[in-house]
Coordinates of C-alpha atoms and ligand atoms in Angstrom, one line a residue:
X1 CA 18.9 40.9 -18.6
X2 CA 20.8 41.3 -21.9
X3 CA 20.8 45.3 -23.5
X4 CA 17.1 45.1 -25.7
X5 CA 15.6 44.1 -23.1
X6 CA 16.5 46.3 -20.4
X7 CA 16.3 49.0 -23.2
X8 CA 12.8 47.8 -23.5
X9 CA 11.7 47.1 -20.1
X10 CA 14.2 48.5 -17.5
X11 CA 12.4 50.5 -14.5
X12 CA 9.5 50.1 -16.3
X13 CA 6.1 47.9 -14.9
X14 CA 2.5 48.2 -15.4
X15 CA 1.4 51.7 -14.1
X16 CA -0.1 50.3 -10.4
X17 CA -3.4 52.7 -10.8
X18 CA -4.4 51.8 -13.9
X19 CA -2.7 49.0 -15.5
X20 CA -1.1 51.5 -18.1
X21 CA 1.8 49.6 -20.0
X22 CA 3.5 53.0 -20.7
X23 CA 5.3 54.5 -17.8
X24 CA 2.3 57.7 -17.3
X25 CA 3.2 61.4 -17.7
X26 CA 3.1 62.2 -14.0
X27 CA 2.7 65.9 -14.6
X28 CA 2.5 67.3 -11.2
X29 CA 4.3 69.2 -9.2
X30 CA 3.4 68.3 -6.3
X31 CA 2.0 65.3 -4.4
X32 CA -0.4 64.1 -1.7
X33 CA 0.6 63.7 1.8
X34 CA -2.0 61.8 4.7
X35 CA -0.3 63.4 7.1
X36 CA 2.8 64.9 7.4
X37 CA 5.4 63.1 6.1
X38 CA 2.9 60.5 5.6
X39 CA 3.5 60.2 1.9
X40 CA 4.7 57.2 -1.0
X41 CA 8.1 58.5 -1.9
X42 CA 7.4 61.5 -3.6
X43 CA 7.0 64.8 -2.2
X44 CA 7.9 67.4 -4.7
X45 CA 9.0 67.0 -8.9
X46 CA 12.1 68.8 -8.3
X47 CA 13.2 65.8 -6.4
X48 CA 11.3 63.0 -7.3
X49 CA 9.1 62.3 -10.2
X50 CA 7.3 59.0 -10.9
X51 CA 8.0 59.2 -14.9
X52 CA 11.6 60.4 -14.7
X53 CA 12.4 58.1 -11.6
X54 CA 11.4 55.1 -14.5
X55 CA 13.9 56.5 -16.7
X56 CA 16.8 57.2 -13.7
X57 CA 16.3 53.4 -13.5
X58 CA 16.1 52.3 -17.2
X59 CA 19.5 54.5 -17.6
X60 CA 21.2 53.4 -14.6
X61 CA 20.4 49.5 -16.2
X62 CA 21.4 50.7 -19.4
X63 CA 24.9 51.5 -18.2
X64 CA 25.2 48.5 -15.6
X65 CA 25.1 51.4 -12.5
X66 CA 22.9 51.1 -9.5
X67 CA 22.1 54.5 -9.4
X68 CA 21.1 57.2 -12.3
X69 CA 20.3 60.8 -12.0
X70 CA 18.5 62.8 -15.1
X71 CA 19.4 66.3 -15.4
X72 CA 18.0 69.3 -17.7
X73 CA 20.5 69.1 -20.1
X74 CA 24.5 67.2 -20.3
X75 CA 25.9 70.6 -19.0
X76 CA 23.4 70.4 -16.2
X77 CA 24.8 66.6 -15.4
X78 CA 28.4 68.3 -15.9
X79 CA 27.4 71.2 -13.2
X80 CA 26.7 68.9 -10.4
X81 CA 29.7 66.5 -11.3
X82 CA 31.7 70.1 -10.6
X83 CA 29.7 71.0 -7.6
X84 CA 31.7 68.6 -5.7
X85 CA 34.5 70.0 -5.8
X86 CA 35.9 73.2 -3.7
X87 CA 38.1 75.8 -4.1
X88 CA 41.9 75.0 -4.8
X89 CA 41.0 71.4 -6.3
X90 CA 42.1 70.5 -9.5
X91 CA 41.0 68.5 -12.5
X92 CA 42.8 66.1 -14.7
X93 CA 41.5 66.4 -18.3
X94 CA 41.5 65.9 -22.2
X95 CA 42.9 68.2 -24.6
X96 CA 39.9 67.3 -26.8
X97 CA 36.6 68.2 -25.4
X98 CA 33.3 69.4 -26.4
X99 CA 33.0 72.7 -26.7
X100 CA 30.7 73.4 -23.9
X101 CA 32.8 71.3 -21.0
X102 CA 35.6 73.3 -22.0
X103 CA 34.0 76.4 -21.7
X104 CA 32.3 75.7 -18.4
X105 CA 35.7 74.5 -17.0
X106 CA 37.2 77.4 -18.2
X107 CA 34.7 80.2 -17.8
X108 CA 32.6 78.7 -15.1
X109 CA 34.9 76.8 -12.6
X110 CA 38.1 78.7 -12.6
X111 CA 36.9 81.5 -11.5
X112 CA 35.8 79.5 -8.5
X113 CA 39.1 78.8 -7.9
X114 CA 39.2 75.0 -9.4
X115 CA 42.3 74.7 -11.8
X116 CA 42.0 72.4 -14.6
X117 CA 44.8 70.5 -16.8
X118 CA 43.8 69.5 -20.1
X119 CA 46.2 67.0 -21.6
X120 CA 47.3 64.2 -24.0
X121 CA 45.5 61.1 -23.1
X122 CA 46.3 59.0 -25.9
X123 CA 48.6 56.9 -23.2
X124 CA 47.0 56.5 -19.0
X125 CA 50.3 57.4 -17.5
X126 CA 50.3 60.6 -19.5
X127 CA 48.1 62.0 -16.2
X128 CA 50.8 60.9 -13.6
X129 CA 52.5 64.4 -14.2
X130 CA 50.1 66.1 -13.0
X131 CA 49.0 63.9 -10.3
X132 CA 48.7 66.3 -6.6
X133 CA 47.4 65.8 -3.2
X134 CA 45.0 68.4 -4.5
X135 CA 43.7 66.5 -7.5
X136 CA 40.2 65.5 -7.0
X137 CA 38.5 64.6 -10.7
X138 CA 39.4 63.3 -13.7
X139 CA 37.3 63.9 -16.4
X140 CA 37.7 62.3 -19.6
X141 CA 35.8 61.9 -23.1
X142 CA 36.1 58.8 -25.5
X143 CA 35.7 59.0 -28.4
X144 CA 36.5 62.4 -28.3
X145 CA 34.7 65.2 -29.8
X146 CA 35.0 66.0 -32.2
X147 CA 38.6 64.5 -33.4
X148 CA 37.4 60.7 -32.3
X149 CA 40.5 60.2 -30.1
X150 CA 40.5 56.9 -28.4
X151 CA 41.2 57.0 -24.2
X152 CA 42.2 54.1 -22.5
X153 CA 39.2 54.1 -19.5
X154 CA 40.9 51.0 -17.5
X155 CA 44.1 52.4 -17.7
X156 CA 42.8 55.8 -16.6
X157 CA 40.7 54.2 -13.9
X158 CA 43.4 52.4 -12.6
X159 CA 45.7 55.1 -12.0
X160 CA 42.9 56.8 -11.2
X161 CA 41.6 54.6 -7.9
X162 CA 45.6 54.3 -7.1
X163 CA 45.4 57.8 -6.4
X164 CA 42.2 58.5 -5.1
X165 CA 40.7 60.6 -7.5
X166 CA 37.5 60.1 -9.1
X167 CA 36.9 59.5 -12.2
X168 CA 33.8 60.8 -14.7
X169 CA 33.7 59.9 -18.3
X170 CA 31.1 61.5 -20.9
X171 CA 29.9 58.2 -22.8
X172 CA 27.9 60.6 -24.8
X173 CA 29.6 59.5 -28.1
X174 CA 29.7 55.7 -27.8
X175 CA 26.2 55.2 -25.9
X176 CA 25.5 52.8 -23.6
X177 CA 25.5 50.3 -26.6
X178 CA 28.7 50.1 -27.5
X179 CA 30.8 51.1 -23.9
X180 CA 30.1 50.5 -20.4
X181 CA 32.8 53.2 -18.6
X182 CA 31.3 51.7 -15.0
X183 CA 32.3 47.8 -16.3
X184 CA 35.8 49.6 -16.8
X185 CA 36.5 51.1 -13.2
X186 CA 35.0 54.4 -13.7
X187 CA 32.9 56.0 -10.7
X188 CA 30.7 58.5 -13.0
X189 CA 29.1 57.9 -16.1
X190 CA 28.0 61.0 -17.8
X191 CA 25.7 61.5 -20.9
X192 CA 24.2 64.0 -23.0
X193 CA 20.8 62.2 -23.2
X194 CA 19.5 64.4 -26.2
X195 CA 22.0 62.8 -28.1
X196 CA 22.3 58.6 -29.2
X197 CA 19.8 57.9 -26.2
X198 CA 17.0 60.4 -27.0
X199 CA 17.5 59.8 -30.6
X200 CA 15.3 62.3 -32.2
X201 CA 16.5 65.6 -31.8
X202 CA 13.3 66.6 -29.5
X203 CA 14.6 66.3 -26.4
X204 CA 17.4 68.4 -24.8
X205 CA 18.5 66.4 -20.9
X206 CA 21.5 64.9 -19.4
X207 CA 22.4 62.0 -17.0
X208 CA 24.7 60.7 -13.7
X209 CA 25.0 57.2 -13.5
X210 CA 27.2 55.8 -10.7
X211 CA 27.7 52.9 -8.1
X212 CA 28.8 54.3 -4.6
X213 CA 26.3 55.2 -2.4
X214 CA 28.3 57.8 -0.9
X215 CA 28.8 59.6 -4.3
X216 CA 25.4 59.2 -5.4
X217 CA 24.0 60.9 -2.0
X218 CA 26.3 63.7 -2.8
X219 CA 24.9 64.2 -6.7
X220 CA 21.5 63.6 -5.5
X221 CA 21.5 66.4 -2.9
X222 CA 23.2 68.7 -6.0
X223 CA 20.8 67.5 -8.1
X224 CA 17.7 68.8 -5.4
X225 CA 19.6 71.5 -4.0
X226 CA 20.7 73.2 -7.5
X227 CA 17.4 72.1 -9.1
X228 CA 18.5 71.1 -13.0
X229 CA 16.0 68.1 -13.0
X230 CA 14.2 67.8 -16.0
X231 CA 10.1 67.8 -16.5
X232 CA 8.1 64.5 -16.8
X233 CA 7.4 65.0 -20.4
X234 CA 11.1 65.1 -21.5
X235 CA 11.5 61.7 -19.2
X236 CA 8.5 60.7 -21.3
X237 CA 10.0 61.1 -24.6
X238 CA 13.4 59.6 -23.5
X239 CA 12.2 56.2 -22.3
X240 CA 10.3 56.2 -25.3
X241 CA 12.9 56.8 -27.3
X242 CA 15.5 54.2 -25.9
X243 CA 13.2 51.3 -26.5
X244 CA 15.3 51.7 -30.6
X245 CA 18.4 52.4 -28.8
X246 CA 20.3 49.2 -29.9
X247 CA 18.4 49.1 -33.4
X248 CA 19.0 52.5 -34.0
X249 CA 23.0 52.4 -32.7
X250 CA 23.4 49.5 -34.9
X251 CA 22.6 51.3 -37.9
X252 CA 24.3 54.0 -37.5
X253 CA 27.1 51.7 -36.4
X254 CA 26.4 50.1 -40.4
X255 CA 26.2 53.6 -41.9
X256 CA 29.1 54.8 -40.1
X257 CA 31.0 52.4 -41.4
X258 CA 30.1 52.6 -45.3
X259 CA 30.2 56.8 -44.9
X260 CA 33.9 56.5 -43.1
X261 CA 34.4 53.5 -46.1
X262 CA 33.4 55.9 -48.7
X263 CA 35.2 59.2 -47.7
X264 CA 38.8 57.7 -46.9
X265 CA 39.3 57.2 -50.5
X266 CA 37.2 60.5 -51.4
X267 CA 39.9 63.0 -53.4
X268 CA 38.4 66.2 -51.5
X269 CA 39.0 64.4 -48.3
X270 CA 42.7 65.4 -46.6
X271 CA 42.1 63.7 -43.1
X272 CA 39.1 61.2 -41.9
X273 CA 38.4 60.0 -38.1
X274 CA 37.2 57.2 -37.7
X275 CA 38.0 55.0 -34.7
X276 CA 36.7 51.8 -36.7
X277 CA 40.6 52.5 -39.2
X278 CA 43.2 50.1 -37.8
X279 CA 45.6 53.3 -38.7
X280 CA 43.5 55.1 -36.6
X281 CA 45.4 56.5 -33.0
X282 CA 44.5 54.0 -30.2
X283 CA 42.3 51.5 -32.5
X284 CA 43.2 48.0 -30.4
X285 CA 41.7 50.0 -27.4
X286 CA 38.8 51.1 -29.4
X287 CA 38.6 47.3 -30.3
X288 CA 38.9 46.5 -26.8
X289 CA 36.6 48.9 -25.1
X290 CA 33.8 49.4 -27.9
X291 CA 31.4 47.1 -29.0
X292 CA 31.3 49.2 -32.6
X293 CA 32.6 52.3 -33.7
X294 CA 29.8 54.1 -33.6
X295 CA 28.4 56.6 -36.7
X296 CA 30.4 59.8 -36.1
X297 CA 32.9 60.5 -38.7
X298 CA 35.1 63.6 -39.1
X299 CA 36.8 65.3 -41.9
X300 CA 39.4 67.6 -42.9
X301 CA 39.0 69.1 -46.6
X302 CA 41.9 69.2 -49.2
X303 CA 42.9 72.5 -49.9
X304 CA 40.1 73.8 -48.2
X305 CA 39.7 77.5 -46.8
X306 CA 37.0 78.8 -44.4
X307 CA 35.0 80.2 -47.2
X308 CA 35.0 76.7 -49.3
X309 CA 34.4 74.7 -46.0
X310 CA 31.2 76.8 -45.5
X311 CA 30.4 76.5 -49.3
X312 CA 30.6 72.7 -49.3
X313 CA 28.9 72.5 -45.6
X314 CA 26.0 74.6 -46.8
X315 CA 25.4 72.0 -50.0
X316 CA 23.9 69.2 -48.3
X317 CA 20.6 68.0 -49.1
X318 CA 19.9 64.8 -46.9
X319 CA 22.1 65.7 -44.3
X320 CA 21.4 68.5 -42.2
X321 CA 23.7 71.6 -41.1
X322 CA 23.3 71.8 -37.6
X323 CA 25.1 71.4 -34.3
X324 CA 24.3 68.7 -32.4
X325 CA 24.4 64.3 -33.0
X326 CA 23.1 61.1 -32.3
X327 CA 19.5 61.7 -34.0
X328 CA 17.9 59.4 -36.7
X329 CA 18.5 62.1 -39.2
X330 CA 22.1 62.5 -40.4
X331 CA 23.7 65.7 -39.6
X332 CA 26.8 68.3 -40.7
X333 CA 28.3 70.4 -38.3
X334 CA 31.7 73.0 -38.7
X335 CA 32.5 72.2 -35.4
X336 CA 35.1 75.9 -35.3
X337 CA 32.0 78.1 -35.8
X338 CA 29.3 76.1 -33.9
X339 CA 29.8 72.9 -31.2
X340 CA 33.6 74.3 -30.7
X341 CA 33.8 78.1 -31.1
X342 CA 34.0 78.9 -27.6
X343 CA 37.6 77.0 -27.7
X344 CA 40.3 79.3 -28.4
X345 CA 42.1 78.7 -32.0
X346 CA 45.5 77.7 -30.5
X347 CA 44.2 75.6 -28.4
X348 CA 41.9 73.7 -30.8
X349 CA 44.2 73.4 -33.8
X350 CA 46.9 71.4 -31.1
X351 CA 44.6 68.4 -31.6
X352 CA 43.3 69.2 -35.5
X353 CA 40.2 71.2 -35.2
X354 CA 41.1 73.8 -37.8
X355 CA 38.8 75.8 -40.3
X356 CA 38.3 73.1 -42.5
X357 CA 37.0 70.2 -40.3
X358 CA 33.7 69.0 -40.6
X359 CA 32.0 66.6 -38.4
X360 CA 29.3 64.1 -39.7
X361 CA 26.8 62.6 -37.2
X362 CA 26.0 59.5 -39.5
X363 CA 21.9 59.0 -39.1
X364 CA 19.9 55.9 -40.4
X365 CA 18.4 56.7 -43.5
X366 CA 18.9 54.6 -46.3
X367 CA 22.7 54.2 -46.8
X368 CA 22.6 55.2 -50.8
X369 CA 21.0 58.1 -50.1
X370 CA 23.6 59.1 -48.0
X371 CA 26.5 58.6 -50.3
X372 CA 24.8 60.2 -53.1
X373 CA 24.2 63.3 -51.0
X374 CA 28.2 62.9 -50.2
X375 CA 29.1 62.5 -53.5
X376 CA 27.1 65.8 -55.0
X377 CA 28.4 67.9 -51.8
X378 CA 32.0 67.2 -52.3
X379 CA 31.6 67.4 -56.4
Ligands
LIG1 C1 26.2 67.7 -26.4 C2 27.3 67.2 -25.5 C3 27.4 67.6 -24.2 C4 26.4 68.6 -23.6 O1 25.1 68.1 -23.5 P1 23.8 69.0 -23.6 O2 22.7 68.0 -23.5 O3 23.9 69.7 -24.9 O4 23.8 70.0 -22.5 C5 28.4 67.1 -23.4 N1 29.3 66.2 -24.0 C6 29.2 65.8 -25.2 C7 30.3 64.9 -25.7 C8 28.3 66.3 -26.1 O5 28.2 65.9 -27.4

């Protein structure tokens, strides 16, 4: 099945009591056994949960995996990738991260004794330094948030299977849509669902997708044990939700475009990330790896301070101040006082996010609208 459909129809068939077309709200917590053990696969919704177990397998389709897991939130999904690990592995990562996998690397995991190295990715064999018999994970992000850096996921997964290590990437930015990590050699997919795939802004969850069996008996067990499984109403929203996935991502592929078009040339605009720039770092991989660049778009101001950043962030009218991406509604975020303020500053401005970036989730309103909105902002 091609991508609409499966966005459409994956893990999804006629409810068997009733005939319902939709996937049901199976809002219980518990089921019904004959006897003991006696039961039809589902014995309590921490585990197992007819709605979300539709969307596990609409997601898993989605991102051409056999196996998907839904969590409560992407730092949930994050969690149990980390839970595999024990005390004295390490981790190979990017320099560039969200904020909040940075901080629970940092604040969460090191103090359990995991050691983390973030580096340059912008080339594979860039890792090979730091390559151990107690590596275990490599986790990367591409694009990159928020500075849009492009990571080579063959190249990483190569090395990466050479050595024995597995390798996690957080799709979150690119979607299934327009990058399939798994079709690349990578053994965990990782998403913030509340982002591209929810769609809305209404729904706050994360997701595992992976292949082995082995690995996803490992997660799954996490996933009971540690109990960040999300409710059937949240599952609810998110299949509805996906069945736009590839109309919505290719508009804000379209409006991307014209906003990155539109600001590159813009006189209060100092630097612009945009993967879709054949100046920008790592484009011919982008080209390679992406279907589309996607609709996120950052900026650094001209002569900009902290206090005229916040002035010109604070005067949008379509677009929304607000942390967060991937809705239908366009969006503005200062990523060094919201999504990354729990990085420190020297570590943040190495790869550009200083006082006067700004960060545009591109949504799909009508494209003019957008630009005038741009235009009075940045007057
Ligand atoms: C938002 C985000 C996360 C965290 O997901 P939540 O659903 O907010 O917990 C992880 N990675 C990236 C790239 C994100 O944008």
């Amino acid at each position: 099945m091609k991508f609409a459909t499966k966005a459409i129809h994956a893990g999804q068939e006629p409810d068997p009591t009733t005939g319902a077309v939709m996937t049901p709200i199976y809002q219980t917590s518990t089921y019904w056994q004959k006897s003991p053990g006696d039961h039809k696969g589902f014995e309590y919704s921490r585990g197992t949960n007819p709605t979300r177990k539709a969307l596990e397998a609409c997601l898993a389709a989605l991102e051409n995996a056999k196996y998907g897991l839904a969590f409560s939130s992407g730092m949930g999904a994050t969690d149990a990738v980390l839970k595999l690990l024990k005390p004295g592995d390490e981790v190979i990562t990017g320099n560039d991260l969200y904020g909040g996998s940075y901080r629970i690397f940092t604040k969460v995991y090191e103090k359990y004794g995991i050691k983390f190295h973030f580096i340059d990715f912008s080339k594979p064999e860039n890792m090979l330094a730091y390559v151990n018999e107690r590596t275990k994970l490599v986790w990367i992000e591409t694009p990159t948030n928020p500075t849009m850096q492009i990571i080579d996921i063959e190249g990483v997964a190569k090395i990466s299977k050479a050595n024995n290590l597995i390798l996690a990437v957080d799709n979150t930015f690119a979607s299934p849509y327009l990058q399939n990590p798994m079709d690349l050699g990578a053994d965990i997919v990782m998403h913030s669902v509340t982002k591209y795939i929810g769609g809305h802004s209404d729904v706050v969850m994360g997701a595992l997708l992976v292949n082995d069996d082995q690995l996803y008996k490992d997660l799954w067990f996490i996933y009971n044990a540690c109990g960040a499984t999300p409710g059937p109403q949240d599952a609810f929203l998110v299949l509805r939700g996906i069945k736009t996935l590839h109309l919505r991502m290719k508009a804000h592929c379209e409006n991307g475009e014209q906003v990155a078009k539109f600001l590159k040339t813009h006189p209060k605009i100092d630097k612009i990330y945009w993967p879709g720039f054949e100046d920008h770092p790592n484009h011919d991989i982008a080209k390679k790896q992406m279907r589309g660049f996607g609709g996120m778009v950052s900026v650094t101001l001209k002569d900009a301070d902290l206090q005229e950043t916040f002035r010109i962030a604070s005067s949008f009218k379509v677009f929304a101040l607000a942390e967060s991406l991937g809705g239908v509604e366009s969006l503005i975020n200062h990523p060094v006082s919201m999504t990354h303020g729990s990085i420190p500053k020297e570590e943040r401005e190495k790869v550009g996010v200083t006082d006067n970036l700004l960060r545009l989730s591109v949504g799909v309103e009508d494209i003019s609208d957008l630009l005038a909105d741009l235009e009075q902002a940045l007057a």
